[in-house]
CSV table of N, CA, C and O in Angstrom, one decimal:
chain,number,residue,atom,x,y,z
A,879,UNK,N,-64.1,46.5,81.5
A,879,UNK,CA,-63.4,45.6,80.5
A,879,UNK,C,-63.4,46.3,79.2
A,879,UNK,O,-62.3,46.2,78.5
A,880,UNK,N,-64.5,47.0,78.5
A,880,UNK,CA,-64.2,47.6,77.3
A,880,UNK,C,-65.0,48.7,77.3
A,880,UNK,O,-66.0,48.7,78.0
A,881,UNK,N,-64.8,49.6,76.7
A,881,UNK,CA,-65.1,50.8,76.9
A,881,UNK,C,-65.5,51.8,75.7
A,881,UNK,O,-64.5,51.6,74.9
A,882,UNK,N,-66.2,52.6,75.1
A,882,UNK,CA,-66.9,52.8,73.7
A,882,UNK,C,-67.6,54.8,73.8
A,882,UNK,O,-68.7,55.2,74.1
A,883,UNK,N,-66.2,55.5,73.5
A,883,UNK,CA,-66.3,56.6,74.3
A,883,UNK,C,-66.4,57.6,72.3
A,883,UNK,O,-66.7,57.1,71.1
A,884,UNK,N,-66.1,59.1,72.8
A,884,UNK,CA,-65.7,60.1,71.9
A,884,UNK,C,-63.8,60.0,72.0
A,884,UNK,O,-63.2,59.5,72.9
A,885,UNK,N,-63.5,60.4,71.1
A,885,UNK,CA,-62.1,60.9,70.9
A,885,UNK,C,-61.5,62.2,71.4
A,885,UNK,O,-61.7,63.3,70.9
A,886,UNK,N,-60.8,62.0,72.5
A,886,UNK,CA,-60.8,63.7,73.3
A,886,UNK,C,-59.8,64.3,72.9
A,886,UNK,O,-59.8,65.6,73.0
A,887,UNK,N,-58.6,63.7,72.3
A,887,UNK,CA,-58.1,64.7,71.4
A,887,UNK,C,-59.0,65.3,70.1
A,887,UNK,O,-58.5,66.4,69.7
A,888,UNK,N,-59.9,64.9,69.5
A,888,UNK,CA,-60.4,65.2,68.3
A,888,UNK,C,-61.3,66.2,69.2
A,888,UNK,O,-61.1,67.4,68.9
A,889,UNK,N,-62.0,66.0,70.0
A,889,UNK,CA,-62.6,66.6,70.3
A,889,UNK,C,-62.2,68.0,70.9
A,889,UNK,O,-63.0,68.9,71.1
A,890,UNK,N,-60.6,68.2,71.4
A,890,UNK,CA,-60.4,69.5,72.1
A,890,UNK,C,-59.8,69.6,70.7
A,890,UNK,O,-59.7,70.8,70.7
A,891,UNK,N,-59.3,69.2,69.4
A,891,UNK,CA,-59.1,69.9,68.1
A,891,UNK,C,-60.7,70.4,68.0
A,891,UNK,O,-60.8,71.3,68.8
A,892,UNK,N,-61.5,70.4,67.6
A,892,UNK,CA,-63.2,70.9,67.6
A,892,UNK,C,-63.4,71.6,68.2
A,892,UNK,O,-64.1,72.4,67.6
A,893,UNK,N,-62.9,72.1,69.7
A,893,UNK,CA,-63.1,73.0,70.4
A,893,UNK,C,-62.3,74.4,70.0
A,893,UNK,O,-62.8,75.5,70.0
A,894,UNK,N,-60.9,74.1,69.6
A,894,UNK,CA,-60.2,74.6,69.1
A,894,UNK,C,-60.4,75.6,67.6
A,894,UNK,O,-60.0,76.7,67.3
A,895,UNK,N,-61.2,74.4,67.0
A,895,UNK,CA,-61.4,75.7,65.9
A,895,UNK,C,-62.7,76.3,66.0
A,895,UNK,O,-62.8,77.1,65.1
A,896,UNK,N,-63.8,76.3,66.9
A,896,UNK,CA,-64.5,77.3,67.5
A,896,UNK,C,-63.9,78.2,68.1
A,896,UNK,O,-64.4,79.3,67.8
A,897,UNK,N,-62.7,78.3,69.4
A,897,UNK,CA,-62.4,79.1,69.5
A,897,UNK,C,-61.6,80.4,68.6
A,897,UNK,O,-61.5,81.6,68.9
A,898,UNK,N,-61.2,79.6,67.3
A,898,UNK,CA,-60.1,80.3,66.5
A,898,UNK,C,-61.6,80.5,65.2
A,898,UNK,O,-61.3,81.3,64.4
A,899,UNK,N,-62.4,80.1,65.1
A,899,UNK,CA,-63.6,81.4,64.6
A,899,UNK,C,-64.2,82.6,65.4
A,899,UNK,O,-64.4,83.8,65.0
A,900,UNK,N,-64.4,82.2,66.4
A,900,UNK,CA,-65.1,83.3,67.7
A,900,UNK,C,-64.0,84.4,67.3
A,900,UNK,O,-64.2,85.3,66.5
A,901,UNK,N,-62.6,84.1,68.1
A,901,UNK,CA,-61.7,85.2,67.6
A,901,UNK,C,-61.7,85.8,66.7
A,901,UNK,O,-61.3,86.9,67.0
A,902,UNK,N,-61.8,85.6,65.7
A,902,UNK,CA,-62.0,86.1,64.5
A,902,UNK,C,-62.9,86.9,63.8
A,902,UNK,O,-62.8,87.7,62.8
A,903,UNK,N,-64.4,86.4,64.8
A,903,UNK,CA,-65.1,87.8,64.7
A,903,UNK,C,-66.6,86.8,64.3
A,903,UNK,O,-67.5,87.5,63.7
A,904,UNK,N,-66.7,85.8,64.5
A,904,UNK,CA,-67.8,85.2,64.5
A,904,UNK,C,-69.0,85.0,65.6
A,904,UNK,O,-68.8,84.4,66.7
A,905,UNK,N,-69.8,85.3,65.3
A,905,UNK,CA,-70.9,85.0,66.4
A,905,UNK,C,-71.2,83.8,67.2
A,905,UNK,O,-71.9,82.8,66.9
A,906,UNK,N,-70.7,84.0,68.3
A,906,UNK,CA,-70.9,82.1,68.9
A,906,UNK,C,-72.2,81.8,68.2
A,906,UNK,O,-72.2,81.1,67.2
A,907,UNK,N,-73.7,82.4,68.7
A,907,UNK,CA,-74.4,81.9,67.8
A,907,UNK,C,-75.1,81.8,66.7
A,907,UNK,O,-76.3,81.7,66.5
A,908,UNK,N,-74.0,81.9,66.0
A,908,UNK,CA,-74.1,81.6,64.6
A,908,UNK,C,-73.2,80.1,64.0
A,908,UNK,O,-73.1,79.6,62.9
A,909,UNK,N,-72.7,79.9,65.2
A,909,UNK,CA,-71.9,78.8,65.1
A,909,UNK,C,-72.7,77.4,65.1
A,909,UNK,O,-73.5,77.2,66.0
A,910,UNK,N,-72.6,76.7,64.2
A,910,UNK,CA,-73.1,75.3,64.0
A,910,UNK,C,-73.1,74.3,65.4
A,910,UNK,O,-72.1,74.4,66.1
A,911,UNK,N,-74.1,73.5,65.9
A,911,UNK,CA,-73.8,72.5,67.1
A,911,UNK,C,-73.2,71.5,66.4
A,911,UNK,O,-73.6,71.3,65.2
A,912,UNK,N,-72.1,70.8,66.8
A,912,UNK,CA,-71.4,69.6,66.1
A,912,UNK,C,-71.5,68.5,67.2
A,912,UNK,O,-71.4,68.7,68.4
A,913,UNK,N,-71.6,66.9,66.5
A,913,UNK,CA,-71.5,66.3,67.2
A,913,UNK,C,-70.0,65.6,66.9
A,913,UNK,O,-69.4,65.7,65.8
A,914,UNK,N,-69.4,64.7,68.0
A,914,UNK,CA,-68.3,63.9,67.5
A,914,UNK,C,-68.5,63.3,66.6
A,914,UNK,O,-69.6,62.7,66.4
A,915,UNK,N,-67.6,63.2,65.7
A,915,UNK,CA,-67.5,62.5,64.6
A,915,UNK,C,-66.0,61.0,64.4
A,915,UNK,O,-65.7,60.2,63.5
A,916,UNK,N,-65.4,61.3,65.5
A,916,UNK,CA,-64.8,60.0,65.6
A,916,UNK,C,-64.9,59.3,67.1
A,916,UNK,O,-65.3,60.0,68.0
A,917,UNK,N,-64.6,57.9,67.2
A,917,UNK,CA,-64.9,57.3,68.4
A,917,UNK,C,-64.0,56.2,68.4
A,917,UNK,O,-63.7,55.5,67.4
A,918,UNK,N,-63.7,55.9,70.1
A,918,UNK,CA,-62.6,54.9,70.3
A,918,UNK,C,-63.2,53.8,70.9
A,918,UNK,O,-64.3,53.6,71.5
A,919,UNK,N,-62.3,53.1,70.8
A,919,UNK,CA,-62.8,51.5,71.8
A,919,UNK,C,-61.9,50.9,72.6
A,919,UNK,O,-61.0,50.5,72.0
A,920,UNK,N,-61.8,50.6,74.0
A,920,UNK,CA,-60.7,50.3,74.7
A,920,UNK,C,-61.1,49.2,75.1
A,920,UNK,O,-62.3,48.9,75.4
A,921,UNK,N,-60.2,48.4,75.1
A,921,UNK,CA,-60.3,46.9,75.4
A,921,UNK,C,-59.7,46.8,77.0
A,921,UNK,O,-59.6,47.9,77.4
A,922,UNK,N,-59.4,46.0,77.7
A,922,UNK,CA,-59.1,45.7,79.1
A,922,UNK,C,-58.7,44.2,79.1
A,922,UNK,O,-59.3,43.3,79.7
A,923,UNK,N,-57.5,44.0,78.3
A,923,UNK,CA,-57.3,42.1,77.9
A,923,UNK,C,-57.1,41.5,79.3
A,923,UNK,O,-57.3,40.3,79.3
A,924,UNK,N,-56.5,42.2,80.6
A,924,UNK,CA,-56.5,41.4,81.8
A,924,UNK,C,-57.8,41.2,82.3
A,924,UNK,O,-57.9,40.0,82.7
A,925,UNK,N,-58.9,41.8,82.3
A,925,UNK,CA,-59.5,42.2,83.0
A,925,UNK,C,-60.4,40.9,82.3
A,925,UNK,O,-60.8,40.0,83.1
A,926,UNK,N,-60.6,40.7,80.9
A,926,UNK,CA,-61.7,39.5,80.0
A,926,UNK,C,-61.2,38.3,80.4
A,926,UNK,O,-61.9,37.3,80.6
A,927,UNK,N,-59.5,38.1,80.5
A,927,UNK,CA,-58.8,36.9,80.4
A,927,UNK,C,-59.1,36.4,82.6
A,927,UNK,O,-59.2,35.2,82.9
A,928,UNK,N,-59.2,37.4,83.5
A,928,UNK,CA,-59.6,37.1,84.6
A,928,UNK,C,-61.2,36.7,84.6
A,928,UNK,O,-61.6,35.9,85.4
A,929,UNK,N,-62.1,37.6,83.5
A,929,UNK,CA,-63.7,37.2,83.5
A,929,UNK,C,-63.5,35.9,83.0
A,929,UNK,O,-64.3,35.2,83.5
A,930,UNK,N,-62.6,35.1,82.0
A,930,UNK,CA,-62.8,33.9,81.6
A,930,UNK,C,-63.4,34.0,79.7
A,930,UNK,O,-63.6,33.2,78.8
A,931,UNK,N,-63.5,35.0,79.8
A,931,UNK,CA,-63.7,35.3,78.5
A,931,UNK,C,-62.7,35.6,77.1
A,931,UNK,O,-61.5,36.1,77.1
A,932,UNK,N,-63.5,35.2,76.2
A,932,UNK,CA,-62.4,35.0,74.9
A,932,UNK,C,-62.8,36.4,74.0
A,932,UNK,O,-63.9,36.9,73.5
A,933,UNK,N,-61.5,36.8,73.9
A,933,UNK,CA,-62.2,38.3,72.5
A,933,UNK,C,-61.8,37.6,70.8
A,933,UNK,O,-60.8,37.1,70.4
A,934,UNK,N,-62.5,37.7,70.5
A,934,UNK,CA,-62.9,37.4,69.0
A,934,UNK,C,-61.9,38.4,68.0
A,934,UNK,O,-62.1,39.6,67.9
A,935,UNK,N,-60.6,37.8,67.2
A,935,UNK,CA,-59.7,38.3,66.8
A,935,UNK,C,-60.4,40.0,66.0
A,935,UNK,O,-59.4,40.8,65.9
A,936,UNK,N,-61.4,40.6,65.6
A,936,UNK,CA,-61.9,41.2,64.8
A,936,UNK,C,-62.1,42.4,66.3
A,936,UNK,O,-62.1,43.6,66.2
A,937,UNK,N,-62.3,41.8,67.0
A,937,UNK,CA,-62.3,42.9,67.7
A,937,UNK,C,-61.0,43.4,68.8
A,937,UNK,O,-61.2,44.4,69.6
A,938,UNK,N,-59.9,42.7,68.7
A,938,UNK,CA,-58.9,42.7,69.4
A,938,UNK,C,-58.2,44.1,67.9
A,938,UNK,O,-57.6,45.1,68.3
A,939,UNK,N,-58.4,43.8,66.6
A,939,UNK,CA,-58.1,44.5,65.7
A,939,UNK,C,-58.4,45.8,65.9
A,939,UNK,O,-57.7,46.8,65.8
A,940,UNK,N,-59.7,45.7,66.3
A,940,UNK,CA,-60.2,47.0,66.1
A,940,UNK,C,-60.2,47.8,67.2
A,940,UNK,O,-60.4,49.0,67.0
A,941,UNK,N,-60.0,47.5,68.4
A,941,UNK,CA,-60.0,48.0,69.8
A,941,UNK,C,-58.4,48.7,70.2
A,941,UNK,O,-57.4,48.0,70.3
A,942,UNK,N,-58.3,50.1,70.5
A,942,UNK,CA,-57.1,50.1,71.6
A,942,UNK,C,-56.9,49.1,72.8
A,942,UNK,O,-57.5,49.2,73.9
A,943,UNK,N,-56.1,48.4,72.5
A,943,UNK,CA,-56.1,47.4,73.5
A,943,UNK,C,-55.1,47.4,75.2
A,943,UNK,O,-53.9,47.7,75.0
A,944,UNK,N,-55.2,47.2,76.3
A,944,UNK,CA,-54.6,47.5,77.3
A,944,UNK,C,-54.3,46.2,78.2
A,944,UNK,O,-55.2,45.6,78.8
A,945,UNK,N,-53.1,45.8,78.3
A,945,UNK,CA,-53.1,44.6,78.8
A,945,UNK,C,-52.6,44.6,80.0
A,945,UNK,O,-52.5,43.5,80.6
């Protein structure tokens, strides 16, 4: 029903500019560990409205929603 992940396009851009330092002549390790730094939320409105449940407008806002 809702789901609270990493951003995988952000995340293969991140991947991306490690590979375009390595290239360039940097030491993998010398490379920083990074963690994600954005994050999504997917909603499931069929799925809450068959549980019987109500979503609370603040989070219908904030959620990619899938109906």
């Amino acid at each position: 029903m809702i789901s609270f992940g990493i951003d995988q396009a952000a995340l293969y851009r991140l991947a991306a500019s490690y590979v375009d330092r390595i290239l360039k002549g940097e030491k993998p390790a010398d490379l920083p560990v990074q963690a994600p730094t954005k994050y999504e939320t997917v909603l499931n409105l069929k799925t809450a409205k068959a549980l019987g449940l109500d979503v609370p407008p603040t989070l219908l806002a904030l959620a990619e929603v899938i109906e």
